[in-house]
Coordinates of C-alpha atoms in Angstrom, one line a residue:
M1 CA -31.5 -26.6 -15.5
N2 CA -29.0 -27.7 -12.9
K3 CA -28.8 -25.4 -9.8
D4 CA -25.1 -26.6 -9.4
L5 CA -23.3 -25.3 -12.5
N6 CA -19.9 -26.8 -11.6
D7 CA -20.1 -30.0 -13.4
N8 CA -18.9 -31.1 -16.8
G9 CA -18.2 -28.5 -19.5
G10 CA -20.9 -29.3 -21.8
Q11 CA -23.6 -29.3 -19.2
Q12 CA -22.1 -26.1 -17.8
A13 CA -22.2 -24.4 -21.1
D14 CA -25.8 -25.5 -21.7
D15 CA -26.9 -24.1 -18.3
A16 CA -25.0 -21.0 -18.8
F17 CA -26.9 -20.4 -22.0
R18 CA -30.2 -21.1 -20.3
V19 CA -29.3 -18.6 -17.5
A20 CA -28.4 -15.9 -20.0
Y21 CA -31.6 -16.5 -21.8
L22 CA -33.6 -16.0 -18.7
V23 CA -31.7 -13.0 -17.7
A24 CA -32.4 -11.4 -21.1
G25 CA -36.0 -12.2 -20.8
Y26 CA -36.0 -10.6 -17.3
I27 CA -34.5 -7.4 -18.6
S28 CA -36.8 -7.3 -21.6
H29 CA -40.0 -8.2 -19.7
T30 CA -40.6 -11.3 -21.9
L31 CA -40.5 -14.2 -19.4
T32 CA -43.4 -16.3 -18.7
Q33 CA -44.4 -17.0 -15.2
A34 CA -42.8 -20.5 -15.3
E35 CA -39.5 -18.8 -16.5
R36 CA -39.7 -16.2 -13.9
D37 CA -40.0 -18.9 -11.4
E38 CA -37.1 -20.9 -12.9
L39 CA -34.9 -17.8 -12.8
D40 CA -35.8 -17.0 -9.2
D41 CA -35.1 -20.6 -8.1
W42 CA -31.7 -20.4 -9.8
V43 CA -30.9 -17.0 -8.2
T44 CA -31.6 -18.2 -4.7
A45 CA -29.9 -21.5 -5.0
S46 CA -26.5 -20.2 -3.9
D47 CA -24.5 -17.0 -3.0
E48 CA -22.5 -17.5 -6.3
N49 CA -25.7 -17.4 -8.4
M50 CA -26.9 -14.2 -6.6
R51 CA -23.6 -12.5 -7.4
L52 CA -23.8 -13.5 -11.0
F53 CA -27.3 -12.4 -11.4
V54 CA -26.2 -8.9 -10.0
Q55 CA -23.4 -8.8 -12.5
L56 CA -25.5 -9.8 -15.4
T57 CA -28.2 -7.2 -14.7
D58 CA -25.6 -4.5 -14.3
E59 CA -25.3 -2.5 -17.5
K60 CA -21.7 -1.3 -16.6
N61 CA -20.6 -5.0 -16.2
I62 CA -22.3 -6.0 -19.4
A63 CA -20.6 -3.3 -21.3
K64 CA -17.3 -4.0 -19.7
G65 CA -17.6 -7.7 -20.6
L66 CA -18.3 -7.0 -24.2
K67 CA -15.7 -4.3 -24.6
E68 CA -13.0 -6.5 -23.1
R69 CA -13.8 -9.1 -25.9
G70 CA -13.8 -6.6 -28.7
F71 CA -17.5 -6.5 -29.3
Y72 CA -17.9 -2.9 -30.3
D73 CA -20.4 -3.7 -33.2
A74 CA -23.8 -4.6 -32.0
D75 CA -24.7 -6.3 -35.3
K76 CA -21.7 -8.4 -35.1
A77 CA -22.5 -9.4 -31.5
V78 CA -26.0 -10.4 -32.4
D79 CA -25.0 -12.3 -35.5
M80 CA -22.7 -14.2 -33.3
L81 CA -25.4 -15.0 -30.8
K82 CA -27.7 -16.2 -33.5
Q83 CA -25.2 -18.7 -34.6
K84 CA -24.7 -20.0 -31.1
I85 CA -28.5 -20.4 -30.8
A86 CA -28.8 -22.1 -34.1
A87 CA -26.1 -24.5 -33.1
Q88 CA -28.2 -25.6 -30.1
E89 CA -31.7 -25.7 -31.6
N90 CA -31.3 -29.5 -32.4
T91 CA -29.8 -30.4 -29.1
R92 CA -31.8 -28.3 -26.5
P93 CA -35.6 -28.0 -27.0
V94 CA -36.0 -24.8 -25.2
K95 CA -38.8 -22.4 -26.0
R96 CA -37.2 -19.2 -27.4
L97 CA -38.5 -15.7 -28.2
P98 CA -37.8 -14.3 -31.6
F99 CA -34.9 -11.8 -31.7
F100 CA -37.1 -8.9 -32.6
A101 CA -39.1 -9.4 -29.4
I102 CA -36.0 -9.5 -27.2
G103 CA -34.3 -6.4 -28.7
I104 CA -30.6 -5.6 -29.3
A105 CA -29.9 -4.6 -25.6
A106 CA -31.2 -7.9 -24.3
S107 CA -29.5 -9.8 -27.1
L108 CA -26.2 -8.3 -25.9
V109 CA -27.0 -9.4 -22.4
L110 CA -27.3 -13.0 -23.8
L111 CA -24.1 -12.7 -25.5
A112 CA -22.3 -11.1 -22.5
G113 CA -23.9 -13.9 -20.5
L114 CA -22.3 -16.6 -22.6
L115 CA -18.9 -15.0 -22.8
F116 CA -18.7 -13.4 -19.3
F117 CA -20.7 -15.9 -17.3
L118 CA -18.7 -19.0 -17.8
P119 CA -15.3 -17.7 -16.5
Q120 CA -17.0 -16.6 -13.4
L121 CA -18.1 -20.1 -12.6
N122 CA -14.6 -21.1 -11.6
K123 CA -14.0 -18.3 -9.2
K124 CA -14.0 -19.2 -5.5
K125 CA -17.3 -18.8 -3.8
V126 CA -17.4 -15.7 -1.7
A127 CA -18.3 -15.8 2.1
D128 CA -21.7 -14.5 3.2
T129 CA -20.9 -11.0 4.6
T130 CA -24.4 -10.2 5.5
S131 CA -24.6 -9.5 9.2
T132 CA -28.3 -10.5 9.4
T133 CA -28.4 -14.3 9.3
Q134 CA -28.3 -14.8 13.0
N135 CA -31.1 -12.3 13.6
D136 CA -33.1 -13.2 10.5
L137 CA -36.7 -12.1 10.0
Q138 CA -39.3 -14.3 8.4
P139 CA -41.6 -13.0 5.6
G140 CA -45.2 -12.1 5.9
G141 CA -48.1 -14.3 5.0
N142 CA -52.0 -14.5 4.8
K143 CA -53.2 -12.3 7.7
A144 CA -56.1 -10.0 7.9
I145 CA -58.9 -8.8 9.9
L146 CA -62.6 -8.3 8.8
T147 CA -64.5 -5.5 10.5
L148 CA -68.2 -5.7 10.2
S149 CA -70.7 -2.9 10.2
D150 CA -71.3 -3.1 14.0
G151 CA -67.6 -2.9 14.7
K152 CA -67.1 -6.6 15.4
Q153 CA -63.8 -7.9 14.2
I154 CA -62.9 -11.4 13.0
V155 CA -59.2 -12.5 12.8
L156 CA -59.2 -14.4 9.6
D157 CA -55.8 -16.2 10.0
T158 CA -57.4 -18.1 12.9
T159 CA -61.0 -18.4 11.6
Y160 CA -61.8 -20.7 8.8
G161 CA -64.8 -22.0 6.8
R162 CA -68.2 -20.1 6.7
I163 CA -67.7 -17.2 9.0
I164 CA -71.0 -15.3 8.3
H165 CA -74.4 -16.6 7.2
A166 CA -77.1 -14.0 6.8
G167 CA -80.2 -14.7 4.7
K168 CA -78.8 -15.6 1.2
L169 CA -75.3 -14.4 1.9
D170 CA -72.5 -16.7 2.9
V171 CA -68.9 -15.3 3.7
M172 CA -66.4 -18.1 3.4
N173 CA -62.7 -17.9 4.5
H174 CA -60.3 -20.4 3.1
E175 CA -56.4 -20.4 2.5
G176 CA -56.1 -16.6 2.3
I177 CA -59.2 -15.9 0.3
L178 CA -62.3 -14.2 1.8
S179 CA -65.2 -14.9 -0.5
Y180 CA -68.8 -13.3 -0.5
Q181 CA -71.3 -15.6 -2.0
G182 CA -75.0 -14.8 -2.6
Q183 CA -76.7 -11.6 -1.8
S184 CA -77.5 -10.0 1.6
L185 CA -81.0 -8.5 2.1
A186 CA -79.6 -5.4 3.8
V187 CA -76.6 -3.4 2.7
D188 CA -73.9 -3.5 5.3
Y189 CA -70.4 -2.2 4.9
H190 CA -67.4 -4.4 5.8
T191 CA -63.7 -3.6 5.9
L192 CA -60.9 -6.0 5.2
S193 CA -57.6 -4.9 6.6
T194 CA -54.0 -6.4 6.4
P195 CA -51.4 -5.6 9.0
K196 CA -47.8 -5.0 8.3
G197 CA -46.6 -8.6 7.2
G198 CA -50.0 -9.5 5.9
Q199 CA -51.7 -10.1 2.6
Y200 CA -55.2 -11.3 1.6
Q201 CA -57.5 -11.9 -1.4
L202 CA -61.2 -10.9 -1.5
V203 CA -63.9 -12.0 -3.8
L204 CA -66.6 -9.4 -3.8
P205 CA -70.4 -10.2 -4.1
D206 CA -70.3 -9.5 -7.8
G207 CA -67.4 -11.9 -8.4
S208 CA -64.7 -9.1 -8.8
K209 CA -61.4 -9.9 -7.1
V210 CA -59.2 -7.8 -4.9
W211 CA -55.7 -8.6 -3.8
L212 CA -54.6 -6.6 -0.8
N213 CA -50.9 -6.0 -0.1
A214 CA -49.4 -5.5 3.4
A215 CA -50.8 -2.5 5.5
S216 CA -53.8 -2.1 3.3
S217 CA -57.5 -2.1 3.5
V218 CA -60.7 -2.2 1.4
K219 CA -64.1 -1.1 2.5
F220 CA -67.1 -2.5 0.4
P221 CA -70.9 -3.2 0.7
T222 CA -72.2 -6.7 1.3
T223 CA -74.2 -6.2 -1.9
F224 CA -74.0 -3.8 -4.8
T225 CA -77.2 -1.7 -5.3
G226 CA -77.9 1.3 -7.2
K227 CA -76.1 2.4 -10.4
E228 CA -72.6 1.8 -9.3
R229 CA -70.2 -0.6 -7.5
K230 CA -68.0 1.5 -5.1
V231 CA -65.2 0.5 -2.8
E232 CA -62.6 2.5 -0.8
I233 CA -59.0 1.6 -0.3
T234 CA -55.8 2.5 1.7
G235 CA -52.4 1.0 0.9
E236 CA -52.1 -1.2 -2.2
A237 CA -54.6 -3.3 -4.0
Y238 CA -54.8 -5.2 -7.3
F239 CA -58.3 -5.5 -8.9
E240 CA -59.8 -7.9 -11.4
V241 CA -63.2 -6.4 -12.1
V242 CA -66.1 -8.3 -13.5
H243 CA -67.7 -6.6 -16.5
D244 CA -71.0 -4.9 -15.9
A245 CA -71.9 -2.2 -18.4
D246 CA -74.9 -1.0 -16.3
K247 CA -72.8 -0.7 -13.1
P248 CA -69.4 0.9 -13.4
F249 CA -67.0 -0.1 -10.6
I250 CA -65.4 2.8 -8.7
V251 CA -62.3 2.6 -6.5
S252 CA -61.8 5.7 -4.3
K253 CA -58.9 7.0 -2.2
G254 CA -59.5 10.5 -0.7
E255 CA -60.3 12.8 -3.7
T256 CA -59.0 10.3 -6.3
Y257 CA -61.4 8.0 -8.1
V258 CA -60.8 5.1 -10.5
Q259 CA -63.8 4.3 -12.6
V260 CA -64.0 1.0 -14.8
L261 CA -66.6 -1.4 -16.3
G262 CA -64.3 -4.5 -16.4
T263 CA -60.5 -4.5 -16.2
H264 CA -57.3 -5.4 -14.3
F265 CA -55.3 -2.6 -12.6
N266 CA -53.2 -1.9 -9.5
V267 CA -53.7 1.1 -7.1
N268 CA -50.7 2.1 -4.9
A269 CA -52.0 4.5 -2.3
Y270 CA -49.6 4.2 0.6
E271 CA -49.3 7.4 2.7
D272 CA -45.5 7.1 2.8
E273 CA -45.1 7.0 -1.0
D274 CA -44.6 10.3 -2.9
A275 CA -47.6 9.7 -5.1
L276 CA -50.8 7.7 -5.7
K277 CA -50.2 5.5 -8.8
V278 CA -52.8 3.6 -10.8
T279 CA -51.3 1.2 -13.2
L280 CA -53.5 -0.4 -15.9
V281 CA -52.8 -4.1 -16.9
E282 CA -55.7 -4.7 -19.2
G283 CA -58.9 -2.9 -20.3
S284 CA -59.5 0.7 -19.8
V285 CA -59.9 3.0 -16.7
K286 CA -60.7 6.6 -16.0
V287 CA -58.8 8.3 -13.2
S288 CA -60.1 11.6 -11.8
S289 CA -58.6 13.6 -9.1
Q290 CA -59.3 17.1 -7.5
V291 CA -56.4 19.5 -8.4
G292 CA -57.1 22.8 -6.6
N293 CA -60.5 23.9 -7.6
K294 CA -60.8 21.7 -10.7
Q295 CA -61.3 18.1 -11.4
E296 CA -58.7 16.5 -13.7
T297 CA -59.3 13.3 -15.6
V298 CA -57.1 10.8 -17.7
I299 CA -58.1 7.7 -19.5
L300 CA -55.6 5.0 -19.4
K301 CA -54.6 2.3 -21.9
P302 CA -53.0 -1.1 -20.9
N303 CA -49.5 -0.5 -19.6
E304 CA -50.0 3.1 -18.8
Q305 CA -50.0 4.7 -15.2
A306 CA -51.7 7.7 -13.7
I307 CA -49.6 9.5 -11.1
V308 CA -51.4 11.8 -8.6
R309 CA -49.4 14.0 -6.3
P310 CA -50.8 16.6 -3.8
N311 CA -51.4 20.0 -5.4
A312 CA -49.9 18.9 -8.8
P313 CA -51.4 18.2 -12.2
L314 CA -52.5 14.6 -13.0
V315 CA -49.7 12.9 -15.0
T316 CA -49.7 9.9 -17.2
N317 CA -46.7 7.7 -17.4
H318 CA -46.8 5.9 -20.8
S319 CA -44.2 3.3 -20.1
P320 CA -44.2 2.1 -16.4
D321 CA -42.5 -1.1 -15.4
T322 CA -45.7 -3.0 -15.0
D323 CA -44.0 -6.3 -14.1
A324 CA -42.4 -4.5 -11.2
V325 CA -45.5 -2.9 -10.1
I326 CA -47.5 -6.0 -9.9
A327 CA -44.7 -8.3 -8.7
W328 CA -46.0 -8.3 -5.2
K329 CA -49.2 -10.0 -6.4
Q330 CA -47.1 -12.7 -8.1
G331 CA -45.2 -13.3 -4.8
L332 CA -42.2 -11.4 -5.8
F333 CA -39.9 -8.5 -5.0
E334 CA -38.8 -7.0 -8.3
F335 CA -36.7 -4.0 -8.3
K336 CA -35.1 -2.3 -11.4
D337 CA -32.9 0.7 -11.0
A338 CA -34.6 1.3 -7.7
P339 CA -33.2 3.6 -5.0
I340 CA -32.7 2.0 -1.6
E341 CA -35.5 4.1 0.0
D342 CA -38.0 2.6 -2.4
I343 CA -36.9 -1.0 -1.6
M344 CA -36.8 -0.5 2.2
R345 CA -40.4 0.8 2.3
Q346 CA -41.5 -2.5 0.8
V347 CA -39.3 -4.4 3.2
A348 CA -40.7 -2.5 6.2
R349 CA -44.3 -3.4 5.2
W350 CA -43.7 -7.0 4.3
Y351 CA -41.3 -8.0 7.2
N352 CA -43.0 -5.7 9.7
V353 CA -39.9 -3.8 10.7
D354 CA -38.7 -0.3 11.2
V355 CA -35.9 1.1 9.1
K356 CA -33.0 3.4 10.2
Y357 CA -30.3 4.8 7.9
Q358 CA -26.8 5.5 8.9
G359 CA -25.9 7.3 5.7
K360 CA -27.9 6.7 2.5
P361 CA -26.4 4.7 -0.3
G362 CA -26.8 6.6 -3.6
H363 CA -26.6 3.5 -5.7
H364 CA -29.7 2.1 -7.6
F365 CA -30.4 -1.6 -7.4
N366 CA -31.7 -4.4 -9.5
A367 CA -33.1 -7.5 -7.8
S368 CA -35.8 -10.2 -8.2
I369 CA -36.5 -12.6 -5.5
K370 CA -39.5 -14.3 -4.0
R371 CA -41.3 -12.7 -1.1
S372 CA -41.4 -16.0 0.7
V373 CA -37.7 -15.9 1.6
P374 CA -36.3 -14.6 4.9
V375 CA -35.1 -11.0 4.7
S376 CA -31.4 -12.1 4.9
K377 CA -31.8 -13.6 1.3
L378 CA -32.9 -10.3 -0.1
F379 CA -30.3 -8.3 1.8
H380 CA -27.5 -10.6 0.7
L381 CA -28.6 -10.2 -3.0
L382 CA -28.3 -6.4 -2.6
E383 CA -25.2 -6.5 -0.6
L384 CA -23.4 -8.3 -3.5
T385 CA -23.2 -4.9 -5.2
D386 CA -21.0 -3.8 -2.2
Q387 CA -22.9 -0.5 -2.3
V388 CA -25.1 -1.2 0.8
H389 CA -24.9 -3.3 4.0
F390 CA -27.6 -4.1 6.6
T391 CA -27.8 -5.0 10.3
I392 CA -30.8 -6.3 12.2
E393 CA -31.4 -5.1 15.8
D394 CA -34.5 -6.6 17.1
K395 CA -37.3 -5.3 14.8
T396 CA -35.2 -2.6 13.4
I397 CA -33.1 -2.7 10.3
I398 CA -30.1 -0.4 10.0
V399 CA -29.0 0.6 6.4
K400 CA -25.5 1.6 5.7
P401 CA -23.5 2.4 2.6

């Protein structure tokens, strides 16, 4: 797909169809990773693309675009879209999802994209009104500190190769991954910590993998003995646990415990969030938490989320936005109908900044962009809504309506 859509009409229409297809998949959570990357590359290629992405993911704009063209009948709209797809099947070998998988709402987005997107391409490009470009902030990266049982600290972003050799245990550090290989004779406890603006991956002695987000930590033994594998976390971590029926894997944060045999899940336990959230991607987990004088427990199935709030019953969310929850692990920011406060907490951690508000925008925002971009790229995408504006002063971001 061309990133410059202002070429001949045939290619323009073809590219517009592709963009509409990707946007529909984004809304309906059906994009492959390659398609997500393709959409993100297109969105960040120009200011105009960013503006159109905001328009195409705004339900009010979609409804307006359809209504202006007389598409009050959803069935009629979908039938028309099917005809457009059928007409292109022999000329554009693009992998497509079946319509029942996309759903009516996403189909309407496709149609709105075809009808509403093309006229927008001829509009004059808007000037960049973001007041952050000159004082831009660069994104975080692979940064972490390993604290040993004796208190010694190893800065991992400046130390590479084999950093520990003790008996049969080797600890290797390479390209943002800390790996424990073999078994130590004695059980020592190590802590891997990321600062603001940092992330890191850990391979535990049993082969289980842990991804740490910014401002997070995981404490773990150098070898798993006894009848369980237990680690403690702060902040946010994603786990891929190796199955071991004889040794359940337990993640603890305060009085909340997540117990698994082998599975993939995310734990968001930042202190500045209003709740601790455990989101299951695959497998099964048991989440237990102390509520008052009693212990409450829930069993999660894939694409469910346990929500733990202080002095409140344990709650299960049966339809969380799993893609948005784990987007950070995929190197993305993904916000869907998100209040600005939620967005700025992530920004503060990843770009290592403070945030101040001069009035708080009440608008909710949709955005999908790589975490590897300077902060101005994300801010410009949000500012295209004309509902929020940003100023950077040293290491402080000022948010205004």
